[in-house]
Short mmCIF file of C-alpha atoms in Angstrom, two decimals:
data_model
loop_
_atom_site.label_atom_id
_atom_site.label_comp_id
_atom_site.label_asym_id
_atom_site.label_seq_id
_atom_site.Cartn_x
_atom_site.Cartn_y
_atom_site.Cartn_z
CA MET A 1 133.38 100.95 106.35
CA ASP A 2 133.85 102.72 102.95
CA ILE A 3 130.15 104.04 101.94
CA VAL A 4 128.80 105.83 98.91
CA VAL A 5 125.74 107.87 99.87
CA LEU A 6 124.02 107.94 96.33
CA CYS A 7 121.57 111.02 95.81
CA GLY A 8 120.28 113.50 93.45
CA GLY A 9 119.67 112.02 90.11
CA LEU A 10 117.20 113.38 87.16
CA SER A 11 114.05 113.30 89.27
CA ALA A 12 111.51 115.55 90.29
CA GLU A 13 112.35 114.60 93.96
CA ARG A 14 115.92 115.62 93.32
CA ASP A 15 116.06 118.27 96.11
CA VAL A 16 114.47 115.91 98.75
CA SER A 17 117.21 113.26 97.74
CA LEU A 18 120.07 115.88 98.09
CA SER A 19 118.82 116.67 101.46
CA THR A 20 118.34 113.17 102.60
CA GLY A 21 121.89 112.35 101.31
CA ALA A 22 123.52 115.24 103.03
CA MET A 23 122.06 114.25 106.43
CA ALA A 24 122.53 110.43 106.09
CA SER A 25 126.10 111.17 105.24
CA ALA A 26 126.70 113.28 108.28
CA ALA A 27 125.11 110.73 110.42
CA LEU A 28 127.27 107.92 108.96
CA ARG A 29 130.35 110.15 109.46
CA ARG A 30 129.40 110.42 113.19
CA LEU A 31 128.96 106.60 113.21
CA GLY A 32 132.64 106.31 112.14
CA HIS A 33 132.42 105.52 108.46
CA ARG A 34 134.27 106.86 105.59
CA VAL A 35 131.78 108.47 103.39
CA TYR A 36 131.39 110.06 99.70
CA THR A 37 128.18 111.61 98.87
CA LEU A 38 127.50 111.33 95.20
CA ASP A 39 125.01 112.88 92.78
CA LEU A 40 123.73 110.01 90.41
CA PHE A 41 123.23 112.41 87.45
CA LEU A 42 126.05 114.77 87.68
CA GLY A 43 128.44 112.11 88.98
CA THR A 44 129.93 114.83 91.30
CA GLU A 45 130.23 115.09 95.11
CA VAL A 46 127.18 116.75 96.86
CA PRO A 47 127.72 119.75 99.09
CA GLU A 48 126.82 119.35 102.76
CA ASP A 49 124.34 122.25 102.93
CA ALA A 50 121.82 120.91 100.51
CA VAL A 51 118.28 122.24 100.94
CA ILE A 52 114.75 121.67 99.65
CA SER A 53 113.15 124.31 97.67
CA ASP A 54 109.40 124.97 97.89
CA SER A 55 108.84 123.80 94.31
CA ALA A 56 110.04 120.65 92.29
CA PRO A 57 113.23 121.38 90.20
CA ASP A 58 113.56 122.37 86.58
CA LEU A 59 114.65 119.10 85.15
CA ASP A 60 115.04 120.38 81.50
CA ALA A 61 117.70 122.88 82.78
CA LEU A 62 119.36 120.16 84.85
CA ARG A 63 119.37 117.81 81.80
CA ALA A 64 120.88 120.66 79.67
CA SER A 65 123.81 121.32 82.16
CA ARG A 66 125.48 118.14 81.45
CA PRO A 67 126.44 116.62 77.95
CA GLY A 68 125.11 113.34 76.83
CA ASN A 69 121.89 111.44 77.33
CA SER A 70 122.83 109.18 80.10
CA ARG A 71 120.83 109.44 83.37
CA VAL A 72 124.02 108.17 85.21
CA GLY A 73 127.02 110.61 85.54
CA GLU A 74 130.59 109.38 84.58
CA ARG A 75 132.38 107.19 87.17
CA VAL A 76 129.12 106.61 89.24
CA PHE A 77 129.16 102.98 88.93
CA ASP A 78 132.95 102.77 89.45
CA LEU A 79 132.89 104.64 92.56
CA CYS A 80 129.86 102.39 94.00
CA ARG A 81 131.73 99.28 93.03
CA ALA A 82 134.61 100.49 95.07
CA ALA A 83 132.47 100.92 98.26
CA ASP A 84 131.62 98.46 100.76
CA ILE A 85 127.89 99.33 100.38
CA VAL A 86 125.92 102.16 98.70
CA PHE A 87 123.31 103.99 101.04
CA MET A 88 120.47 104.64 98.73
CA ALA A 89 119.30 108.24 99.38
CA LEU A 90 117.48 108.41 95.99
CA HIS A 91 113.89 109.39 95.60
CA GLY A 92 111.38 109.09 92.64
CA GLU A 93 112.47 108.17 89.13
CA ASP A 94 115.80 106.01 88.92
CA GLY A 95 115.73 105.54 92.73
CA GLU A 96 112.54 104.04 93.81
CA ASP A 97 111.53 102.33 90.41
CA GLY A 98 114.26 99.69 90.75
CA LYS A 99 116.43 100.43 87.67
CA ILE A 100 119.62 101.43 89.75
CA GLN A 101 119.04 98.50 92.19
CA ALA A 102 118.96 96.10 89.14
CA ALA A 103 122.22 97.59 87.88
CA PHE A 104 123.86 97.01 91.16
CA ASP A 105 122.66 93.56 91.25
CA LEU A 106 124.28 92.69 87.88
CA LEU A 107 127.52 94.48 89.07
CA GLY A 108 127.61 92.72 92.39
CA VAL A 109 127.13 96.10 94.48
CA LYS A 110 125.82 95.99 97.95
CA TYR A 111 123.10 98.57 98.68
CA THR A 112 120.65 99.46 101.39
CA GLY A 113 116.71 99.01 101.25
CA THR A 114 114.49 97.18 98.96
CA GLY A 115 115.76 95.26 95.91
CA SER A 116 114.81 95.95 92.27
CA LEU A 117 111.71 93.88 92.16
CA GLY A 118 110.01 95.14 95.26
CA SER A 119 111.12 98.88 94.26
CA ALA A 120 109.35 98.37 90.80
CA LEU A 121 106.24 96.95 92.15
CA ALA A 122 105.72 99.62 94.71
CA MET A 123 106.66 102.43 92.20
CA ASN A 124 104.04 101.65 89.74
CA LYS A 125 100.66 102.66 91.45
CA SER A 126 98.69 100.67 88.91
CA VAL A 127 100.33 97.36 89.88
CA THR A 128 100.35 98.37 93.62
CA LYS A 129 96.65 98.54 93.27
CA GLN A 130 96.25 95.36 91.65
CA LEU A 131 98.31 93.60 94.19
CA PHE A 132 96.37 95.18 96.99
CA ARG A 133 93.14 94.04 95.70
CA GLU A 134 94.38 90.49 95.41
CA HIS A 135 95.69 90.52 99.01
CA GLY A 136 92.52 92.02 100.49
CA ILE A 137 94.13 95.45 101.41
CA LEU A 138 91.55 98.27 100.91
CA THR A 139 92.59 100.97 98.50
CA PRO A 140 90.79 103.84 96.72
CA ARG A 141 89.04 102.82 93.43
CA GLY A 142 91.17 103.99 90.54
CA THR A 143 91.84 103.74 86.84
CA VAL A 144 94.86 104.31 84.72
CA VAL A 145 94.61 106.98 81.92
CA ASN A 146 97.35 107.01 79.41
CA ARG A 147 98.25 110.47 77.71
CA ARG A 148 97.12 108.96 74.31
CA ASP A 149 93.77 107.72 75.65
CA ALA A 150 90.48 109.33 75.29
CA VAL A 151 89.16 110.71 78.54
CA PRO A 152 87.23 108.24 80.46
CA GLU A 153 83.57 109.14 81.42
CA ASN A 154 81.80 108.90 84.82
CA ILE A 155 85.09 109.53 86.94
CA GLY A 156 83.19 110.95 89.76
CA PHE A 157 84.10 113.93 91.73
CA PRO A 158 86.01 114.85 93.80
CA CYS A 159 89.01 112.66 92.69
CA VAL A 160 92.82 112.61 92.87
CA VAL A 161 94.87 112.70 89.66
CA LYS A 162 98.64 111.74 90.08
CA PRO A 163 101.44 110.24 88.03
CA CYS A 164 101.33 106.56 87.85
CA SER A 165 105.02 106.40 88.94
CA GLY A 166 106.28 109.14 91.21
CA GLY A 167 106.31 110.51 94.79
CA SER A 168 106.16 113.52 97.03
CA SER A 169 102.86 114.44 95.64
CA VAL A 170 104.69 115.89 92.67
CA GLY A 171 102.13 116.25 89.70
CA THR A 172 99.40 115.55 92.11
CA SER A 173 95.86 117.18 92.20
CA VAL A 174 92.73 117.08 94.13
CA VAL A 175 89.92 117.85 91.32
CA TYR A 176 86.50 118.91 92.53
CA GLY A 177 84.86 119.20 89.07
CA GLU A 178 85.06 118.89 85.49
CA SER A 179 86.66 122.28 84.85
CA GLY A 180 89.93 121.25 86.56
CA TYR A 181 90.13 117.77 85.32
CA ALA A 182 91.97 118.41 82.11
CA ASP A 183 94.58 120.71 83.98
CA ALA A 184 95.10 117.97 86.60
CA LEU A 185 95.87 115.35 83.90
CA GLU A 186 98.40 117.80 82.12
CA ALA A 187 100.15 118.17 85.56
CA ALA A 188 100.54 114.51 85.88
CA PHE A 189 101.51 113.97 82.20
CA ARG A 190 104.49 116.13 82.86
CA TYR A 191 106.12 113.37 84.90
CA ASP A 192 104.62 110.05 83.42
CA ASP A 193 102.90 108.82 80.36
CA ASP A 194 100.36 107.26 82.67
CA ALA A 195 98.09 108.81 85.30
CA ILE A 196 96.11 107.35 88.08
CA VAL A 197 92.62 108.73 88.60
CA GLU A 198 91.24 107.56 91.87
CA GLN A 199 88.30 107.95 94.38
CA TYR A 200 88.92 110.81 96.75
CA ILE A 201 88.60 109.64 100.35
CA SER A 202 87.89 112.00 102.89
CA GLY A 203 89.39 111.48 106.29
CA ARG A 204 92.55 111.65 108.19
CA GLU A 205 95.96 111.07 106.45
CA CYS A 206 98.67 109.21 108.20
CA ASP A 207 101.75 107.18 107.49
CA VAL A 208 103.25 104.08 109.09
CA GLY A 209 106.77 103.16 108.66
CA VAL A 210 108.01 99.68 108.74
CA LEU A 211 111.78 98.84 109.97
CA ALA A 212 113.07 95.37 109.91
CA GLY A 213 109.48 94.02 109.08
CA ARG A 214 107.94 95.60 112.21
CA ALA A 215 105.57 98.62 112.12
CA LEU A 216 106.69 101.97 113.82
CA PRO A 217 103.99 104.16 115.54
CA ALA A 218 101.49 105.79 112.96
CA ILE A 219 102.04 109.64 112.30
CA GLU A 220 99.08 111.84 111.43
CA ILE A 221 99.60 114.54 108.99
CA ARG A 222 97.33 117.85 109.12
CA PRO A 223 98.51 120.30 106.46
CA GLU A 224 98.02 124.01 107.18
CA GLY A 225 96.20 124.47 103.87
CA GLY A 226 95.07 122.29 101.06
CA PHE A 227 96.19 118.73 100.73
CA TYR A 228 99.68 117.28 101.82
CA ASP A 229 101.43 118.30 98.64
CA TYR A 230 105.20 118.88 97.89
CA LYS A 231 105.40 122.16 99.68
CA ASN A 232 103.41 121.18 102.64
CA LYS A 233 105.72 117.95 102.82
CA TYR A 234 109.02 119.61 102.91
CA GLN A 235 108.73 123.19 103.98
CA ALA A 236 108.90 123.61 107.97
CA GLY A 237 105.66 124.75 109.33
CA MET A 238 103.48 123.73 106.63
CA ALA A 239 102.04 120.86 108.32
CA THR A 240 101.31 119.68 111.82
CA GLU A 241 102.45 116.07 112.52
CA ILE A 242 101.31 114.15 115.49
CA CYS A 243 103.23 110.86 116.56
CA PRO A 244 102.06 108.67 117.77
CA ALA A 245 98.69 109.26 116.01
CA ASP A 246 95.67 109.72 118.41
CA PHE A 247 93.40 106.94 116.94
CA PRO A 248 91.26 104.66 118.97
CA PRO A 249 93.27 101.39 119.80
CA GLU A 250 91.47 99.10 117.37
CA ILE A 251 92.21 101.67 114.47
CA THR A 252 95.85 101.75 115.57
CA LYS A 253 96.30 98.17 115.64
CA LYS A 254 94.94 97.67 112.35
CA LEU A 255 96.80 100.42 110.99
CA LEU A 256 100.25 98.82 111.92
CA ARG A 257 99.02 95.38 110.97
CA THR A 258 97.99 96.60 107.53
CA ALA A 259 101.38 98.33 107.10
CA GLU A 260 103.26 95.23 107.66
CA ASP A 261 100.98 93.47 105.31
CA VAL A 262 101.57 96.10 102.62
CA PHE A 263 105.49 95.47 103.33
CA ARG A 264 105.15 91.73 102.53
CA THR A 265 102.79 92.13 99.65
CA LEU A 266 105.01 94.46 97.75
CA LEU A 267 108.27 92.41 98.54
CA LEU A 268 109.78 95.29 100.40
CA GLU A 269 113.00 95.01 102.53
CA VAL A 270 114.69 96.69 105.48
CA TYR A 271 112.56 99.61 105.64
CA ALA A 272 109.62 101.65 104.03
CA ARG A 273 106.67 103.89 104.64
CA MET A 274 103.15 103.39 103.89
CA ASP A 275 100.62 106.07 103.24
CA PHE A 276 97.04 105.81 104.53
CA ILE A 277 93.81 107.44 104.72
CA VAL A 278 91.53 106.66 107.77
CA SER A 279 88.01 107.62 106.37
CA GLU A 280 85.20 109.38 108.28
CA SER A 281 83.62 105.84 109.00
CA GLY A 282 87.01 104.30 110.28
CA GLU A 283 87.92 102.47 107.13
CA ILE A 284 91.55 102.27 106.51
CA TYR A 285 92.64 102.87 103.03
CA CYS A 286 96.29 102.32 101.77
CA LEU A 287 97.48 104.62 99.05
CA GLU A 288 100.93 103.28 98.52
CA GLY A 289 104.14 102.07 99.90
CA ASN A 290 107.28 104.23 99.68
CA THR A 291 110.62 102.06 99.43
CA LEU A 292 112.83 104.97 99.96
CA PRO A 293 111.06 107.51 102.31
CA GLY A 294 112.59 110.90 103.08
CA LEU A 295 115.30 111.25 105.81
CA THR A 296 115.17 114.93 105.93
CA PRO A 297 114.60 117.31 108.82
CA THR A 298 110.77 117.40 108.28
CA SER A 299 110.56 113.76 107.19
CA LEU A 300 108.03 111.32 108.78
CA LEU A 301 110.18 108.07 109.21
CA PRO A 302 112.59 109.82 111.57
CA GLN A 303 109.88 111.15 113.77
CA GLU A 304 108.20 107.68 114.00
CA ALA A 305 111.66 106.06 114.86
CA ALA A 306 112.10 108.71 117.58
CA ALA A 307 108.84 107.80 119.07
CA VAL A 308 110.18 104.47 120.03
CA GLY A 309 113.54 105.95 121.21
CA LEU A 310 115.56 105.54 117.99
CA GLY A 311 117.42 108.61 117.18
CA TYR A 312 118.36 109.75 113.74
CA ASP A 313 121.92 108.32 113.98
CA ALA A 314 120.54 104.82 115.31
CA LEU A 315 117.98 104.85 112.70
CA ILE A 316 120.73 105.34 109.89
CA ASP A 317 122.59 102.56 111.65
CA THR A 318 119.88 100.18 111.65
CA ILE A 319 119.14 100.64 108.06
CA LEU A 320 122.81 99.99 107.18
CA HIS A 321 123.12 96.90 109.24
CA GLU A 322 119.74 95.49 108.38
CA SER A 323 120.72 95.92 104.53
CA LEU A 324 123.92 94.03 105.31
CA LYS A 325 121.97 91.06 106.50
CA LYS A 326 120.67 90.55 102.95
CA TYR A 327 124.16 89.75 101.75
CA GLY A 328 124.92 87.43 104.61
#
């Protein structure tokens, strides 16, 4: 097949996306496909040696590097329309928020992963929390703060402050007292007009991927220092990851079942990854669902797939063919 791997974009998670795109492209070529790796924002081919830096990219500098106000580069839609399918390797804004998927739906372009509605629901953490509460899925208490609002009272510390729509922990802070709260809001508002301020849950952090509607083994994450932020996520050696996670059987069973419930509740398709905290008392809190989880050398979903005997190329192949089923 002729496949465009779409990555990059004007997103704080750009480096992650470029790395995922390069790796997915290499796998698709090994599987015998003709592949063009395309940067959504620049509209140019992506080099094969894309790497992830230890901090989020300078989006202002990137924006200034190309004329015009469009977030989509020239010929991007034309190239995608010419392909048999687009492999979505985008992350964050314009990739996981459903906008590009909606444009593809209108243009009749086939693409991998979740559709526009499920993407939009999962990307907005405020909407996600409402859906979780309505469907009996435990999630930390939280409130939305707009950059124009007065600071709410009685938040309670420690708390977590993060952009309402975002990922990879970009703009996310754990706040232990009033003195750090304003700075945490400012960091979140760099990426979104709305921030989520939520209850901090002390416990073990883990993730569960879902592939074709069925949960993969849980993976536990133990950062070397601090919380599981952008640097700890994507720089080798910054976190210890244990897969399958060593939880009691009843906790493991509930984790996998909850991940599948989240997958259905958020109208997700093909594959996704859910973030959880297992509290010290054994309660399972779902933080969010990720519709386009990373597929980089340190990413969690490939490790979970490997735990059930599904190597990287086989995972990419499964994502591709499960996505094609959406189109009959």
